[in-house]
Coordinates of C-alpha atoms in Angstrom, one line a residue:
M1 CA 0.6 -60.2 -2.3
R2 CA 2.0 -58.7 0.8
R3 CA 4.3 -56.5 -1.1
A4 CA 1.5 -55.1 -3.1
L5 CA -0.4 -54.4 0.1
I6 CA 2.6 -52.5 1.6
I7 CA 2.9 -50.6 -1.6
A8 CA -0.8 -49.7 -1.6
A9 CA -0.6 -48.7 2.1
L10 CA 2.4 -46.4 1.6
G11 CA 0.7 -44.7 -1.4
S12 CA -2.6 -44.3 0.9
V13 CA -0.4 -42.6 3.5
L14 CA 1.4 -40.5 0.9
L15 CA -2.0 -39.3 -0.6
H16 CA -3.3 -38.5 2.8
G17 CA -0.3 -36.6 3.7
L18 CA -0.4 -34.5 0.6
A19 CA -4.1 -33.7 1.3
L20 CA -3.4 -32.9 4.8
F21 CA -0.2 -30.7 4.5
S22 CA -0.9 -29.3 1.0
F23 CA -0.8 -25.4 1.4
D24 CA 0.4 -22.4 -0.1
F25 CA 2.0 -19.3 1.9
G26 CA 0.1 -16.6 0.6
M27 CA 1.4 -13.0 1.1
F28 CA -1.5 -10.5 1.0
G29 CA -5.2 -10.3 0.5
E30 CA -6.5 -10.0 -3.0
P31 CA -8.5 -6.7 -3.9
L32 CA -12.4 -7.1 -3.9
E33 CA -14.0 -8.0 -7.2
P34 CA -15.4 -4.7 -8.7
L35 CA -19.2 -4.5 -8.9
P36 CA -20.8 -5.2 -12.4
L37 CA -22.1 -2.2 -14.2
V38 CA -25.4 -2.7 -15.6
A39 CA -26.5 -0.4 -18.5
E40 CA -30.4 0.1 -19.1
I41 CA -31.6 1.8 -22.3
R42 CA -35.0 3.6 -22.0
L43 CA -36.8 5.5 -24.7
L44 CA -37.4 9.2 -24.0
P45 CA -41.1 10.3 -24.2
P46 CA -42.0 12.4 -27.3
A47 CA -41.6 16.2 -26.9
P48 CA -44.7 18.2 -26.1
T49 CA -46.3 20.0 -28.9
P50 CA -46.2 23.8 -28.4
E51 CA -49.5 25.6 -27.9
T52 CA -50.6 28.2 -30.4
Q53 CA -50.4 31.6 -28.9
S54 CA -52.5 34.6 -30.3
V55 CA -50.3 37.5 -31.4
P56 CA -51.6 40.8 -29.9
E57 CA -52.4 43.7 -32.4
K58 CA -49.8 46.2 -32.8
S59 CA -50.6 49.6 -31.4
E60 CA -49.6 53.1 -32.9
P61 CA -46.6 54.4 -31.2
P62 CA -47.0 57.8 -29.3
P63 CA -45.7 61.0 -31.1
R64 CA -42.0 61.6 -30.5
K65 CA -41.1 64.6 -28.7
Q66 CA -38.8 67.2 -30.3
P67 CA -35.3 67.5 -28.7
P68 CA -34.4 70.8 -27.2
A69 CA -32.1 73.1 -29.2
P70 CA -28.3 72.5 -28.7
R71 CA -26.2 74.9 -26.5
P72 CA -23.5 76.7 -28.3
P73 CA -19.9 74.8 -27.6
Q74 CA -17.7 76.1 -24.9
P75 CA -14.1 76.7 -25.7
A76 CA -11.8 74.0 -24.7
R77 CA -9.4 74.6 -21.7
E78 CA -5.9 73.6 -22.1
V79 CA -4.3 71.6 -19.5
P80 CA -0.5 72.0 -19.1
A81 CA 1.5 68.9 -19.4
P82 CA 3.3 67.9 -16.4
A83 CA 7.1 68.5 -16.3
V84 CA 9.1 65.2 -16.8
T85 CA 12.7 65.1 -14.9
A86 CA 14.9 62.7 -16.9
E87 CA 16.8 60.4 -14.5
P88 CA 20.0 58.7 -15.5
L89 CA 19.7 55.0 -16.5
P90 CA 21.4 52.6 -13.9
D91 CA 24.9 51.3 -14.8
A92 CA 24.3 47.5 -15.9
A93 CA 27.7 46.7 -14.4
A94 CA 26.6 48.2 -11.0
A95 CA 23.2 46.6 -10.9
E96 CA 22.9 43.8 -8.4
P97 CA 22.0 40.4 -9.6
E98 CA 18.3 39.1 -8.9
T99 CA 18.1 37.2 -5.7
L100 CA 16.1 33.9 -6.2
P101 CA 14.2 32.5 -3.2
P102 CA 16.0 29.7 -1.4
E103 CA 14.9 26.1 -2.3
P104 CA 12.6 24.5 0.4
T105 CA 14.5 22.3 2.8
P106 CA 13.6 18.7 2.5
A107 CA 11.8 17.2 5.6
P108 CA 14.3 15.2 7.8
A109 CA 14.2 11.3 7.6
R110 CA 12.6 9.5 10.4
E111 CA 14.6 7.7 13.1
P112 CA 14.1 4.0 13.3
L113 CA 11.8 3.0 16.1
L114 CA 13.5 -0.4 16.4
P115 CA 17.0 -1.3 17.7
A116 CA 19.6 -1.4 15.0
S117 CA 19.2 -5.1 14.4
G118 CA 17.0 -7.8 15.7
Y119 CA 14.9 -10.8 14.8
L120 CA 11.3 -12.4 15.3
K121 CA 10.8 -16.1 15.2
F122 CA 7.3 -17.6 14.5
V123 CA 5.7 -21.0 14.5
V124 CA 3.6 -21.7 11.5
I125 CA 0.3 -23.4 12.2
K126 CA -2.2 -24.8 9.8
E127 CA -5.6 -24.1 11.8
S128 CA -7.7 -26.8 10.2
L129 CA -5.2 -29.3 11.5
G130 CA -4.3 -27.6 14.8
M131 CA -0.8 -28.4 14.3
Q132 CA 2.6 -26.8 13.4
I133 CA 3.6 -27.4 9.9
G134 CA 6.6 -24.8 9.5
M135 CA 8.7 -22.0 10.9
A136 CA 9.4 -18.4 10.0
E137 CA 11.8 -15.7 10.9
H138 CA 12.1 -12.2 10.3
R139 CA 15.4 -10.1 10.6
W140 CA 16.0 -6.3 10.2
K141 CA 19.0 -4.1 10.1
F142 CA 19.2 -0.3 10.2
S143 CA 22.4 1.5 9.4
A144 CA 23.9 4.7 10.3
D145 CA 23.4 6.1 6.6
G146 CA 19.7 5.7 7.0
S147 CA 19.6 2.4 4.9
Y148 CA 17.7 -0.6 6.1
R149 CA 17.5 -4.4 5.1
L150 CA 14.7 -6.6 6.2
Q151 CA 14.7 -10.2 5.5
S152 CA 11.9 -13.0 6.1
R153 CA 12.2 -16.8 5.6
I154 CA 9.4 -19.3 5.9
E155 CA 9.8 -22.9 5.4
T156 CA 8.0 -26.3 6.2
S157 CA 9.2 -28.6 9.1
G158 CA 8.4 -32.0 10.5
L159 CA 5.9 -34.2 8.5
A160 CA 4.9 -31.3 6.4
A161 CA 8.6 -30.9 5.1
L162 CA 8.6 -34.6 4.3
F163 CA 5.4 -34.4 2.1
K164 CA 6.0 -30.9 0.7
P165 CA 9.5 -29.4 1.3
L166 CA 9.3 -25.6 0.7
R167 CA 11.5 -22.6 1.8
Q168 CA 10.4 -19.2 0.8
E169 CA 12.6 -15.9 1.3
H170 CA 11.9 -12.2 1.0
E171 CA 14.1 -9.3 1.1
S172 CA 13.3 -5.7 1.2
R173 CA 15.9 -2.9 1.0
G174 CA 15.4 0.8 1.2
Q175 CA 15.9 4.0 2.8
M176 CA 14.4 5.8 5.8
G177 CA 12.3 8.7 4.6
P178 CA 10.3 11.6 6.3
A179 CA 7.2 9.3 6.6
G180 CA 9.1 6.3 7.7
L181 CA 10.3 3.2 5.5
Q182 CA 11.0 3.9 1.7
P183 CA 11.6 0.6 -0.2
I184 CA 13.9 0.7 -3.0
H185 CA 14.2 -3.2 -4.0
F186 CA 12.1 -6.1 -3.1
S187 CA 13.1 -9.7 -4.1
V188 CA 11.6 -13.2 -3.6
L189 CA 13.3 -16.7 -3.7
R190 CA 11.6 -20.0 -3.6
N191 CA 13.7 -23.1 -2.6
G192 CA 16.8 -20.9 -3.4
Q193 CA 15.7 -19.9 -6.9
P194 CA 14.6 -16.5 -8.2
R195 CA 10.9 -16.4 -8.5
G196 CA 10.9 -13.5 -11.2
E197 CA 8.7 -11.5 -8.8
D198 CA 11.4 -8.7 -8.0
A199 CA 10.2 -5.1 -7.8
D200 CA 12.1 -1.9 -8.0
F201 CA 10.9 1.4 -6.4
D202 CA 11.7 4.6 -8.3
W203 CA 10.6 7.4 -6.0
Q204 CA 12.2 10.2 -8.1
A205 CA 10.1 9.1 -11.2
G206 CA 7.1 8.1 -8.9
E207 CA 6.8 4.6 -10.4
V208 CA 7.3 0.9 -9.5
L209 CA 8.8 -1.7 -11.9
L210 CA 7.6 -5.2 -11.6
E211 CA 10.0 -7.9 -13.0
R212 CA 7.1 -10.5 -13.4
D213 CA 5.7 -8.8 -16.5
G214 CA 7.9 -5.7 -16.9
S215 CA 5.1 -3.4 -16.1
R216 CA 5.4 0.1 -14.6
H217 CA 2.8 1.5 -12.2
P218 CA 2.4 5.0 -10.6
L219 CA 3.9 5.0 -7.3
H220 CA 1.8 6.4 -4.5
P221 CA 3.4 8.1 -1.4
G222 CA 3.6 5.9 1.5
S223 CA 3.5 2.6 -0.6
Q224 CA 5.3 -0.6 0.8
D225 CA 6.2 -4.0 -0.3
V226 CA 4.6 -7.0 1.5
L227 CA 7.5 -7.5 3.9
S228 CA 8.4 -3.7 4.7
L229 CA 4.6 -3.1 5.4
N230 CA 4.6 -5.2 8.7
Y231 CA 7.2 -2.7 9.9
Q232 CA 5.9 0.7 8.4
L233 CA 2.6 0.3 10.3
A234 CA 4.5 1.6 13.5
Y235 CA 5.1 4.9 11.8
L236 CA 1.5 5.6 10.9
S237 CA -0.7 7.9 13.0
R238 CA -4.5 7.1 13.6
L239 CA -4.0 3.4 12.6
E240 CA -6.8 2.5 14.8
E241 CA -9.2 4.2 12.4
G242 CA -7.9 1.9 9.4
I243 CA -5.9 3.1 6.4
R244 CA -5.6 2.4 2.7
I245 CA -2.0 1.8 1.4
G246 CA -0.3 0.7 -1.8
V247 CA 1.5 -2.8 -1.6
V248 CA 3.7 -4.6 -3.9
T249 CA 3.5 -8.4 -3.5
G250 CA 5.9 -9.4 -6.2
K251 CA 3.0 -10.3 -8.4
K252 CA 1.4 -7.0 -8.7
Y253 CA 0.9 -3.6 -7.1
E254 CA -2.5 -2.9 -5.5
H255 CA -4.1 -0.6 -2.9
Y256 CA -5.6 -2.2 0.0
A257 CA -7.8 -1.3 2.8
L258 CA -6.5 -2.3 6.2
D259 CA -9.4 -2.3 8.7
A260 CA -9.0 -1.8 12.3
M261 CA -10.9 -4.5 14.3
G262 CA -10.0 -3.2 17.8
E263 CA -7.6 -4.1 20.5
E264 CA -7.3 -7.8 21.6
D265 CA -4.9 -9.4 24.3
I266 CA -3.5 -12.5 22.7
D267 CA -1.3 -15.4 24.0
T268 CA 1.7 -16.5 21.9
P269 CA 4.8 -18.9 22.9
A270 CA 6.7 -15.7 23.4
G271 CA 4.2 -14.2 25.9
R272 CA 0.9 -12.3 26.2
F273 CA 0.5 -9.1 24.3
R274 CA -1.9 -6.3 24.0
T275 CA -2.4 -5.9 20.3
L276 CA -4.1 -4.1 17.6
H277 CA -5.9 -6.4 15.0
L278 CA -5.9 -5.2 11.5
R279 CA -7.2 -7.1 8.5
A280 CA -7.4 -6.8 4.5
A281 CA -10.2 -8.6 3.1
G282 CA -10.8 -9.7 -0.6
E283 CA -10.8 -12.9 -2.3
T284 CA -8.3 -13.9 0.4
L285 CA -8.1 -12.6 3.8
T286 CA -4.8 -11.3 5.4
E287 CA -4.7 -10.3 9.4
I288 CA -2.0 -8.7 11.3
W289 CA -1.8 -8.3 15.2
L290 CA 0.7 -5.6 16.3
A291 CA 2.1 -5.4 19.8
L292 CA 1.1 -2.1 21.2
D293 CA 3.7 -2.1 23.9
H294 CA 6.6 -3.4 21.7
Q295 CA 7.0 -0.7 18.8
R296 CA 4.1 -2.3 17.0
L297 CA 5.9 -5.3 16.2
P298 CA 4.1 -8.0 14.4
V299 CA 3.3 -10.8 16.7
K300 CA 0.7 -12.8 14.7
I301 CA -0.1 -12.9 11.0
R302 CA -2.8 -15.0 9.7
F303 CA -3.5 -15.8 6.0
T304 CA -6.9 -17.4 4.6
D305 CA -6.8 -18.6 1.0
K306 CA -9.6 -18.8 -1.5
K307 CA -10.4 -22.4 -0.2
G308 CA -11.0 -21.1 3.3
D309 CA -7.7 -22.8 4.8
S310 CA -6.0 -20.5 7.4
Y311 CA -2.2 -20.4 8.1
S312 CA -1.0 -18.6 11.2
Q313 CA 2.6 -17.2 12.0
V314 CA 2.6 -16.9 15.8
L315 CA 5.4 -15.3 17.7
S316 CA 7.7 -17.7 19.6
E317 CA 10.9 -15.8 20.2
F318 CA 12.3 -12.3 19.6
G319 CA 15.6 -10.5 20.3
L320 CA 18.6 -8.5 19.4
L321 CA 21.3 -9.3 17.1
P322 CA 25.0 -8.3 17.3
Q323 CA 26.1 -5.4 15.2

């Protein structure tokens, strides 16, 4: 009897733990549902019957006047033909080749705003519990040849790791371009295994290939993956007015509206920051707070799922890494 009670108690604890710590790390807000189109058919009114109009009686035309007698023809005056001086044809061998206009010089790539390598560490909080359930870390590396590599890792910790162990990793590789970061490859791992959610950016062909379903989509200038987006925002002007940008989440490629919510001072374990608050609203909600006095680094990221549960990544530490 006592053993049965212990098993029942453990089962109850396990179920409550799963209910408390059940979560899914979302990546970006879903697009808004399109408004339904309603078609209404109406009968057109009958065409109006034309009224009968009276035809006026024809009147006799006035008598025609006799034309004046023609003048006798004048003798034509001969116009002497202009003298044509024959010029020798240019020698084909001596002719200079046609000079083509020079090709336009491509715009130079932007210089990285961040140091060559560094990191950000976050605590992950489930806001409905008001407690930490995980940790996250971002790393970046910019090379002298203009290439870059971004990495992120998010994983459960403490009791959450006991009930639902999870480790998710993102990587973005690309090249610095005239407008900032230009992703080339994006990959996702979950618990060390590929998720089949990689994406390849072909900027020359103007398309992005999603591994998930093999689909290809037209690639709009300035598009980002969900990781590089956090660092591309530093290169965009007039961000306080909001922007619309293409984002690859690994599952799909969509355009999202990032609305600017204004400046906010927020407290984090890493200190107090003056930030610009951005959000992308849809079926889910993603919010980003950028540190205005620190190269617009993301110091807080909050994701709210379809059920209304919110998970925040709050900056706890940042620094430089050795070359």
